[in-house]
PDB file of C-alpha atoms in Angstrom:
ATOM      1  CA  UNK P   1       5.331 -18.192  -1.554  1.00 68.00           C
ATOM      2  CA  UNK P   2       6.324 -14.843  -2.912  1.00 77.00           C
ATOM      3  CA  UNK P   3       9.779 -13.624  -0.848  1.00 86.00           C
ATOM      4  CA  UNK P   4      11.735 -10.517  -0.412  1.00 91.00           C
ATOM      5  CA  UNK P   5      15.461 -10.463   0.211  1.00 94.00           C
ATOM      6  CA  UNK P   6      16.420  -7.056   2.580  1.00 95.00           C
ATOM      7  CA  UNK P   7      20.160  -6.313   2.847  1.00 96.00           C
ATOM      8  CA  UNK P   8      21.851  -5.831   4.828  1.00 96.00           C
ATOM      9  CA  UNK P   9      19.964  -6.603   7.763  1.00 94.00           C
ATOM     10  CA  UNK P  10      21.836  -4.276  10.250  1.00 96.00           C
ATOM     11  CA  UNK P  11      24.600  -1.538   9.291  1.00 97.00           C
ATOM     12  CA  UNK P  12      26.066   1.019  11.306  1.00 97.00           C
ATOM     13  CA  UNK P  13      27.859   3.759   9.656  1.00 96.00           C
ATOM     14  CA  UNK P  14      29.779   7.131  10.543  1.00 97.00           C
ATOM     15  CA  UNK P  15      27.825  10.385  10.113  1.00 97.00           C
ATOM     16  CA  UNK P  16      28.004  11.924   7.043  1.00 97.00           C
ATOM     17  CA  UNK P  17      28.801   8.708   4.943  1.00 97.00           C
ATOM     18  CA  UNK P  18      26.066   7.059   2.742  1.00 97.00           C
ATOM     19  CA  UNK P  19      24.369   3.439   3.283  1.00 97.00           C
ATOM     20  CA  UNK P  20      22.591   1.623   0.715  1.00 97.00           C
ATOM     21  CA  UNK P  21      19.667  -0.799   1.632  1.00 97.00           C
ATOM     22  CA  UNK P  22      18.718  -3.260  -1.357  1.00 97.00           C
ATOM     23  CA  UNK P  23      15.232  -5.118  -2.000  1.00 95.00           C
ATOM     24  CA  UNK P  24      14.955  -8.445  -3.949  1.00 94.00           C
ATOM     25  CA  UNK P  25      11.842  -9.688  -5.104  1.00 90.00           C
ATOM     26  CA  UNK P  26      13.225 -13.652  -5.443  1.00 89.00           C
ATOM     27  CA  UNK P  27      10.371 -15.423  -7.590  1.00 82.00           C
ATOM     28  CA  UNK P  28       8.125 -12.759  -8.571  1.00 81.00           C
ATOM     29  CA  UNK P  29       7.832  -9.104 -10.458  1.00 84.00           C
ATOM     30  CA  UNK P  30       7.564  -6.679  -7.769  1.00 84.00           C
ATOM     31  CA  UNK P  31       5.286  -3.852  -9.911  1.00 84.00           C
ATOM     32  CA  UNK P  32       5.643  -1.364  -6.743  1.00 88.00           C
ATOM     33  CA  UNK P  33       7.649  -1.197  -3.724  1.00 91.00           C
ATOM     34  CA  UNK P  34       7.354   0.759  -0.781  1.00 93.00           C
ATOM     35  CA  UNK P  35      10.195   1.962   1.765  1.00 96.00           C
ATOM     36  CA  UNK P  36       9.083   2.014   5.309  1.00 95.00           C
ATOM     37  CA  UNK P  37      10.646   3.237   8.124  1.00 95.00           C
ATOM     38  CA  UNK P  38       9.642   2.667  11.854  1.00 92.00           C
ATOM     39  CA  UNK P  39      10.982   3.963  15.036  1.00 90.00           C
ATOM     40  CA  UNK P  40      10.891   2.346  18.532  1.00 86.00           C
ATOM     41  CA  UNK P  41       7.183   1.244  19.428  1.00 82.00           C
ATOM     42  CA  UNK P  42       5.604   3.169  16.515  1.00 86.00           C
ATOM     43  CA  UNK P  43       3.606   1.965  13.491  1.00 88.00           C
ATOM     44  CA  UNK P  44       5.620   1.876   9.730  1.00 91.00           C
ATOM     45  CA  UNK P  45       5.488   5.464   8.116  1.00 92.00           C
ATOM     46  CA  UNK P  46       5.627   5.248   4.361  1.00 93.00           C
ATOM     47  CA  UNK P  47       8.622   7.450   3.418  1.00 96.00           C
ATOM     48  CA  UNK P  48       8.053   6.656  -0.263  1.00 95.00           C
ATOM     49  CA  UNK P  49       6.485   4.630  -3.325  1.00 92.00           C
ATOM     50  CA  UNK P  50       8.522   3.232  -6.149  1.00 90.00           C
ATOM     51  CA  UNK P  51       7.073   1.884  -9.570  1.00 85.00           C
ATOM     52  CA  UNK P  52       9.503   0.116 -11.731  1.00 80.00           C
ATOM     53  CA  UNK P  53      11.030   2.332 -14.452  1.00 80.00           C
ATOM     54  CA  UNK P  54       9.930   5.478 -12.574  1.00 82.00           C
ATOM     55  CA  UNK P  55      10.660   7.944 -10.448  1.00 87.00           C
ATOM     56  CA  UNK P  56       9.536   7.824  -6.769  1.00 91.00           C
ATOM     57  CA  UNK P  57       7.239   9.182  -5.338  1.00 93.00           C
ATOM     58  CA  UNK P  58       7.977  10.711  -1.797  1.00 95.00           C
ATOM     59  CA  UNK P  59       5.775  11.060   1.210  1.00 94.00           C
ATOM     60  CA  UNK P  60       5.244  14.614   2.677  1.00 94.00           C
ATOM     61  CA  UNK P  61       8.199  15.472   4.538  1.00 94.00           C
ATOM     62  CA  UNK P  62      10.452  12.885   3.307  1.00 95.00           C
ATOM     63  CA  UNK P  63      13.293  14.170   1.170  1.00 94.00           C
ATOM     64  CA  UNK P  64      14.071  12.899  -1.653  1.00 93.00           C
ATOM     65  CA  UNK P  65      17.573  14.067  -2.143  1.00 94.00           C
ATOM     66  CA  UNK P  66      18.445  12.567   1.168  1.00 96.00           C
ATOM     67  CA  UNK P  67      16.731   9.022   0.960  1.00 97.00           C
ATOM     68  CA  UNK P  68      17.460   8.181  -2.899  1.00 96.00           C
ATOM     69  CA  UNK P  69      15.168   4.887  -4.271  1.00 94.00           C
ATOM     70  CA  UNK P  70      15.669   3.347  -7.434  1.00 90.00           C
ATOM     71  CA  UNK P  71      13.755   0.691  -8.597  1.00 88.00           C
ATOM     72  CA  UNK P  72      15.411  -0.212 -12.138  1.00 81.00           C
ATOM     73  CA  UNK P  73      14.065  -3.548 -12.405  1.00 87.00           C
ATOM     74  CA  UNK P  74      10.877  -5.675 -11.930  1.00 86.00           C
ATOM     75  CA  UNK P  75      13.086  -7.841  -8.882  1.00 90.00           C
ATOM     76  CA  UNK P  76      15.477  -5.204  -7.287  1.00 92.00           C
ATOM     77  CA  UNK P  77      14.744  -1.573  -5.352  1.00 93.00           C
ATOM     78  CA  UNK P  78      17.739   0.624  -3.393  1.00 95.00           C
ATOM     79  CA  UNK P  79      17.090   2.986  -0.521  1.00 97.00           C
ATOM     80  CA  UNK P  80      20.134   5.040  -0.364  1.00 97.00           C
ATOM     81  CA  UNK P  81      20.592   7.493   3.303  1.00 97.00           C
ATOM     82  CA  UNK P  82      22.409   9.988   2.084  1.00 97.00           C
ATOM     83  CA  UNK P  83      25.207  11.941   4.350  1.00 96.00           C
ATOM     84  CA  UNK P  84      23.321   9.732   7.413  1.00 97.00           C
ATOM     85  CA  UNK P  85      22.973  11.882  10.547  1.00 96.00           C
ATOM     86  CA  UNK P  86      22.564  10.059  14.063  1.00 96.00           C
ATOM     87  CA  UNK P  87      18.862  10.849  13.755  1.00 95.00           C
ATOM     88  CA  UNK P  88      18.743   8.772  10.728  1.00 96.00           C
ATOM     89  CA  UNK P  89      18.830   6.216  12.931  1.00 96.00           C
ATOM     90  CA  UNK P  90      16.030   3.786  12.605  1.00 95.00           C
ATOM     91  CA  UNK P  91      14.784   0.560  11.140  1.00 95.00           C
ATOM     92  CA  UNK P  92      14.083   0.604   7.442  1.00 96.00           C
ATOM     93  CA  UNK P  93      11.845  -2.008   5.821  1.00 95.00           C
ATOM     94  CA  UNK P  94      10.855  -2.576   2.189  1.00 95.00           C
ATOM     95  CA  UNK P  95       7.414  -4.045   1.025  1.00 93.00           C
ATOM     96  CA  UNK P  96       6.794  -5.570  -3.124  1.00 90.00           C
ATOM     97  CA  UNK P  97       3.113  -5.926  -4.267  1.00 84.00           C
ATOM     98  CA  UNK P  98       2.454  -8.266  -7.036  1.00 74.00           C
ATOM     99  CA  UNK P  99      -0.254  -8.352  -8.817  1.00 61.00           C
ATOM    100  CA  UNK P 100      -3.108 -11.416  -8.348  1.00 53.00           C
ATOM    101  CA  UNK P 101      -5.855 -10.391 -11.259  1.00 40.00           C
ATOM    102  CA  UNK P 102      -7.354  -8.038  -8.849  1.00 40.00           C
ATOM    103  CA  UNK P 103      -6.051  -8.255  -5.457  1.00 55.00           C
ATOM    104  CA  UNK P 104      -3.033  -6.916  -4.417  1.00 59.00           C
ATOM    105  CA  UNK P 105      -0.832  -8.955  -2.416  1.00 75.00           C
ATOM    106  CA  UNK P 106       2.198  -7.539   0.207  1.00 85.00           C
ATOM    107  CA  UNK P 107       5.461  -9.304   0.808  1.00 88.00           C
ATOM    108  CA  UNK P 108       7.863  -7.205   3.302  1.00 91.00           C
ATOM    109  CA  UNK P 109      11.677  -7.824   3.754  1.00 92.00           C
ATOM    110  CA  UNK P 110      13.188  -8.720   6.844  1.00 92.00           C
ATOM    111  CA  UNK P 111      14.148  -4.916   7.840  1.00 94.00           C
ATOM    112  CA  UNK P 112      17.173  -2.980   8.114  1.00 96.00           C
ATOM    113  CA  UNK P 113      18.517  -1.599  11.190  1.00 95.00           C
ATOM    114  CA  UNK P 114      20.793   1.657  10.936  1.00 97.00           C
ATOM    115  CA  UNK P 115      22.652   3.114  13.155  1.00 97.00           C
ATOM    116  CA  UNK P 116      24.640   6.411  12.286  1.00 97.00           C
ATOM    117  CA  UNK P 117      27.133   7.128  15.033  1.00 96.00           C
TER     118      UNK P 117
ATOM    119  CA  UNK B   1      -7.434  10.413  15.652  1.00 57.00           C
ATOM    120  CA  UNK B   2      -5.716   7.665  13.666  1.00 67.00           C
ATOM    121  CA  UNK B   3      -7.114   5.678  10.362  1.00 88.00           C
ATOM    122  CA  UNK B   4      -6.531   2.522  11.895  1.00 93.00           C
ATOM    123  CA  UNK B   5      -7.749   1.760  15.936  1.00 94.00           C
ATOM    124  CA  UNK B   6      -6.135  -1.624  17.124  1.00 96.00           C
ATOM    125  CA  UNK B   7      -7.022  -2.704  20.487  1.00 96.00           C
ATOM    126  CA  UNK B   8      -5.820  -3.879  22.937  1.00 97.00           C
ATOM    127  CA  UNK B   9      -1.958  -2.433  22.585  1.00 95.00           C
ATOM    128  CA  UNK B  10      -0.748  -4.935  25.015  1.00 97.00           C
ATOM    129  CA  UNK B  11      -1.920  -8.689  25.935  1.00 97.00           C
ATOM    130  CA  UNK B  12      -0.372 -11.334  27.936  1.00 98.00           C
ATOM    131  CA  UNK B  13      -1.756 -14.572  27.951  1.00 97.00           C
ATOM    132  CA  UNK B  14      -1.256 -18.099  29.395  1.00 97.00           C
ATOM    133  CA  UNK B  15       0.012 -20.960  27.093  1.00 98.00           C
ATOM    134  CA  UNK B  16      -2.975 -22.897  25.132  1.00 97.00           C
ATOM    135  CA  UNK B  17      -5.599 -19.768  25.970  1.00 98.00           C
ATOM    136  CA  UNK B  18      -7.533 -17.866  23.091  1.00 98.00           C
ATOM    137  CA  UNK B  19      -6.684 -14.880  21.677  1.00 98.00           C
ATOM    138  CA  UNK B  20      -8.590 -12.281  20.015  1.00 98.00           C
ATOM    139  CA  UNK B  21      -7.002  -8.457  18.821  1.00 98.00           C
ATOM    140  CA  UNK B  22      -9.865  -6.196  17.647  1.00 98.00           C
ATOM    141  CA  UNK B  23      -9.268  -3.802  14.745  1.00 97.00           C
ATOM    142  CA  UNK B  24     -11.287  -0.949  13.660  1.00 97.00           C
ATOM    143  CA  UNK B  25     -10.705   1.728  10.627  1.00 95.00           C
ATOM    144  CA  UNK B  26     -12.426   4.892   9.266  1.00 90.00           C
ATOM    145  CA  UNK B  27     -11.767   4.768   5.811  1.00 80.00           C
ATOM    146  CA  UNK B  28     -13.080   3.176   3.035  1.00 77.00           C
ATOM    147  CA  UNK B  29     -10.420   0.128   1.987  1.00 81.00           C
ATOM    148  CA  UNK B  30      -9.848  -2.151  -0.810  1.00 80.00           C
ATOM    149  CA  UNK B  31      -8.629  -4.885   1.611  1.00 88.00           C
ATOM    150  CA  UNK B  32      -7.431  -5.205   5.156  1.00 92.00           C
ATOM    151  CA  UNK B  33      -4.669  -6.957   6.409  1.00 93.00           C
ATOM    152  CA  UNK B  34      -3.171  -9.151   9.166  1.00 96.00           C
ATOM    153  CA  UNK B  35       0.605  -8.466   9.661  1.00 95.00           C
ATOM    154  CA  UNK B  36       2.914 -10.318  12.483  1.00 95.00           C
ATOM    155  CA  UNK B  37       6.091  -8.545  13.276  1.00 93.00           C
ATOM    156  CA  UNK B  38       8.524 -10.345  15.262  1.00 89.00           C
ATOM    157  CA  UNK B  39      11.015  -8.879  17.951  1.00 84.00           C
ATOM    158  CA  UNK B  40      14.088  -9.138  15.027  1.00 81.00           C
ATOM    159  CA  UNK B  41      11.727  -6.565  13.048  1.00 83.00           C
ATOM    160  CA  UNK B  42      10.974  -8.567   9.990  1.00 87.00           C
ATOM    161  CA  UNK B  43       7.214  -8.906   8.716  1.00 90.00           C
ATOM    162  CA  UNK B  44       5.195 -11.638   7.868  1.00 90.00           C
ATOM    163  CA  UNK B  45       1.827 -11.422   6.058  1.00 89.00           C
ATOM    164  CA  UNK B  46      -0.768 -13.243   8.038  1.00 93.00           C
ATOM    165  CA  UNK B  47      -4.019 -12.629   6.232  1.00 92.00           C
ATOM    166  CA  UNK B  48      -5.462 -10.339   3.327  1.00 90.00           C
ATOM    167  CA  UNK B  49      -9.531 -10.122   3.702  1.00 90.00           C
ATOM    168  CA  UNK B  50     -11.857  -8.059   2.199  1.00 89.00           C
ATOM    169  CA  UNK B  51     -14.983  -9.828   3.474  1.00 90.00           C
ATOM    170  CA  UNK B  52     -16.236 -13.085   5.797  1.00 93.00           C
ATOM    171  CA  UNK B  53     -13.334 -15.029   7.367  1.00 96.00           C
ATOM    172  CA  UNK B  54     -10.153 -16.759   6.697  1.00 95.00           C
ATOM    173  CA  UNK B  55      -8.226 -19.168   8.242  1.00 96.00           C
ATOM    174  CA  UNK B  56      -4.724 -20.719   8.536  1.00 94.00           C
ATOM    175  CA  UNK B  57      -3.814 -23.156  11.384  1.00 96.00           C
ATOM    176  CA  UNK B  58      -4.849 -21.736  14.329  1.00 97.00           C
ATOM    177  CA  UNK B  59      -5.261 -18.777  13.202  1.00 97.00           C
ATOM    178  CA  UNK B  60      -8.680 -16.544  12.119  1.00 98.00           C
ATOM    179  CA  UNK B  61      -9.399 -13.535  10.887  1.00 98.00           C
ATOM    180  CA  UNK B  62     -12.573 -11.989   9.875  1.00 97.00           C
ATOM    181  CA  UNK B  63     -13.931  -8.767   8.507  1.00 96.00           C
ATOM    182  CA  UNK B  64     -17.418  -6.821   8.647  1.00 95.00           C
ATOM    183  CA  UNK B  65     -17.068  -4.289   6.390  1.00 92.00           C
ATOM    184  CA  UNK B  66     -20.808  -2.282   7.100  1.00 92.00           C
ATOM    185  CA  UNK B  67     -18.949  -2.349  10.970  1.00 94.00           C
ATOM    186  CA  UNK B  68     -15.192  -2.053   9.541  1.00 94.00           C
ATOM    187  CA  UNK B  69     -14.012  -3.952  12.048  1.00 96.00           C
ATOM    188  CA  UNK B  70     -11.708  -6.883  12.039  1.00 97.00           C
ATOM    189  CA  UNK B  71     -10.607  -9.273  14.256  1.00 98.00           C
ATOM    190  CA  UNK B  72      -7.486 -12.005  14.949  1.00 98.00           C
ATOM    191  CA  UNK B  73      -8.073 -14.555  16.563  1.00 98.00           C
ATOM    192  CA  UNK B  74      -5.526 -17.352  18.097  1.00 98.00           C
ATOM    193  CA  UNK B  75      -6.491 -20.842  19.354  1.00 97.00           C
ATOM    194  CA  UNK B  76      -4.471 -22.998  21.740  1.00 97.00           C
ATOM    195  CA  UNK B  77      -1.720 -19.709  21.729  1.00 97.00           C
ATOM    196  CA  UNK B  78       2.160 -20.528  22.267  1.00 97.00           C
ATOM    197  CA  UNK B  79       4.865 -18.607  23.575  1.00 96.00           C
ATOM    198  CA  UNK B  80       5.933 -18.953  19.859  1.00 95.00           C
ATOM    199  CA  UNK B  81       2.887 -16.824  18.744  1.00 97.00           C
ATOM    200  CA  UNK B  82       4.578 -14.058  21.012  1.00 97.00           C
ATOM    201  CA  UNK B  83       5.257 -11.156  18.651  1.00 96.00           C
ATOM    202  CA  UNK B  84       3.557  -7.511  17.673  1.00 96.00           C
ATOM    203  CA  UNK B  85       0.274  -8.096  15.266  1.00 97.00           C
ATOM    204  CA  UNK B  86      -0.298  -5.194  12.357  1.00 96.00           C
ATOM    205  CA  UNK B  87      -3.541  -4.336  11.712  1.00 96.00           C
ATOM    206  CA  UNK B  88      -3.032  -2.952   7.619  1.00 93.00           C
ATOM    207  CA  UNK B  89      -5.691  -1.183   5.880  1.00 91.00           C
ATOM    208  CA  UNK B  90      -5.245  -0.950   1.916  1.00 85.00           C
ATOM    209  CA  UNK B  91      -7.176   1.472  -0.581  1.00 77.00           C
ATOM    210  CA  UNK B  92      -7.140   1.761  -4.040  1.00 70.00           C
ATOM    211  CA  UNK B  93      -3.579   3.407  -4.755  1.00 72.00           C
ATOM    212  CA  UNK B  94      -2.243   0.116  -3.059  1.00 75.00           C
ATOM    213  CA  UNK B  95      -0.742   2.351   0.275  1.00 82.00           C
ATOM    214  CA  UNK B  96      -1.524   0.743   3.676  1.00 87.00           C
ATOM    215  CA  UNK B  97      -2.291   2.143   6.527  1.00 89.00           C
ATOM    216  CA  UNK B  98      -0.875   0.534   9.855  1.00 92.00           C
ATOM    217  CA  UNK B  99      -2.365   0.573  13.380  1.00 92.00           C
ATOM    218  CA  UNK B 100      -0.053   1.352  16.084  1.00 91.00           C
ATOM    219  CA  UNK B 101       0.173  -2.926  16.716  1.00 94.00           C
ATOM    220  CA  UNK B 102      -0.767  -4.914  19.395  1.00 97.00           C
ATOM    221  CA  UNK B 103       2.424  -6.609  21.351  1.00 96.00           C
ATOM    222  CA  UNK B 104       1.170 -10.334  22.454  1.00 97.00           C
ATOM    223  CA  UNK B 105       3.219 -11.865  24.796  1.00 97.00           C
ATOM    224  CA  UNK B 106       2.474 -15.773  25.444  1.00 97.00           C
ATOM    225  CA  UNK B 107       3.612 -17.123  28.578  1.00 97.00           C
ATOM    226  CA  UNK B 108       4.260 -20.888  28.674  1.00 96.00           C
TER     227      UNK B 108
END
């Protein structure tokens, strides 16, 4: 079945540096991805949407210039925290679709956990 | 009031009983989705339905869309089934929207 590699799967990093999080789709074209992140005991937000080749597009309240996303290829998307502040702190998870004629299926990573300290 | 109603939030059951998490949404949807996130974070897909019933192993999920409800259902449960289950609703610009989760906890 369709996979996506997350890495790394934890981090932690000193405030003010910057941590990259990288999405693989392994044996398919990921058309879109989606960065998630979820605190403690709360649902997934959607902090943005990523078509390959474009730019992304950001969820209300998410800034862009803080939380860069690149998705330059059909297999590979970055989430980059930006000058991470302790209350960047969370877990960060990825999710490809790939088109099946006309249903749309979902394969998430395995998460990121960051911790800024 | 949230898009996505899962019920019940928490459930602990014995080893081998039957399971069944109850989802209801608002919106209109494309598809709805199944999602099983275990206590390491990462997410597995369980089911995609946009009408009747599907089933994998001992698992079941169906879909009334005139209700919009859904529900999951587990046979014979094992403490290896223990883990938080998404309910996912998808429109037509391919965004979900989660419920909050349900945490199952299977005792042996």
């Amino acid at each position: 079945g369709a996979v996506v590699s997350q890495h790394p799967s934890r981090v932690i990093c000193k405030s003010g540096t910057s941590v990259k999080i990288e999405c693989r789709s392994l044996d398919f074209q990921a058309t879109t991805m989606f960065w998630y992140r979820q605190f403690p005991k709360q649902s997934l937000m959607l902090m943005a949407t990523s078509n390959e080749g474009s730019k992304a597009t950001y969820e209300q309240g998410v800034e862009k210039d803080k939380f860069l996303i690149n998705h330059a290829s059909l297999t590979l998307s970055t989430l980059t925290v930006t000058s991470a502040h302790p209350e960047d702190s969370s877990f960060y998870i990825c999710s490809a679709t790939h088109r099946q004629t006309l249903n749309y299926g979902y394969t998430f990573g395995s998460g990121t956990r960051l911790t800024v300290v | 009031k949230n898009e996505v109603e899962q019920s019940p939030q928490n459930l602990t059951a014995q080893e081998g009983e039957f399971i069944t998490i109850n989802c209801s949404y608002s919106v209109g949807i494309s598809a709805l989705h199944w999602l099983q996130q275990h206590p390491g974070g990462g997410i597995v897909s369980l089911f995609m339905l946009s009408s009747g019933k599907k089933k994998h192993g001992r698992l079941i999920a169906t879909i009334n869309i005139q209700e919009k409800h859904s529900s999951l259902h587990i046979t014979a449960s094992h403490p290896r089934d223990s883990a938080v289950y998404i309910c996912a609703v998808g429109g037509s610009n391919y965004k979900l929207t989660f419920g909050k989760g349900t945490l199952l906890t299977v005792n042996p």
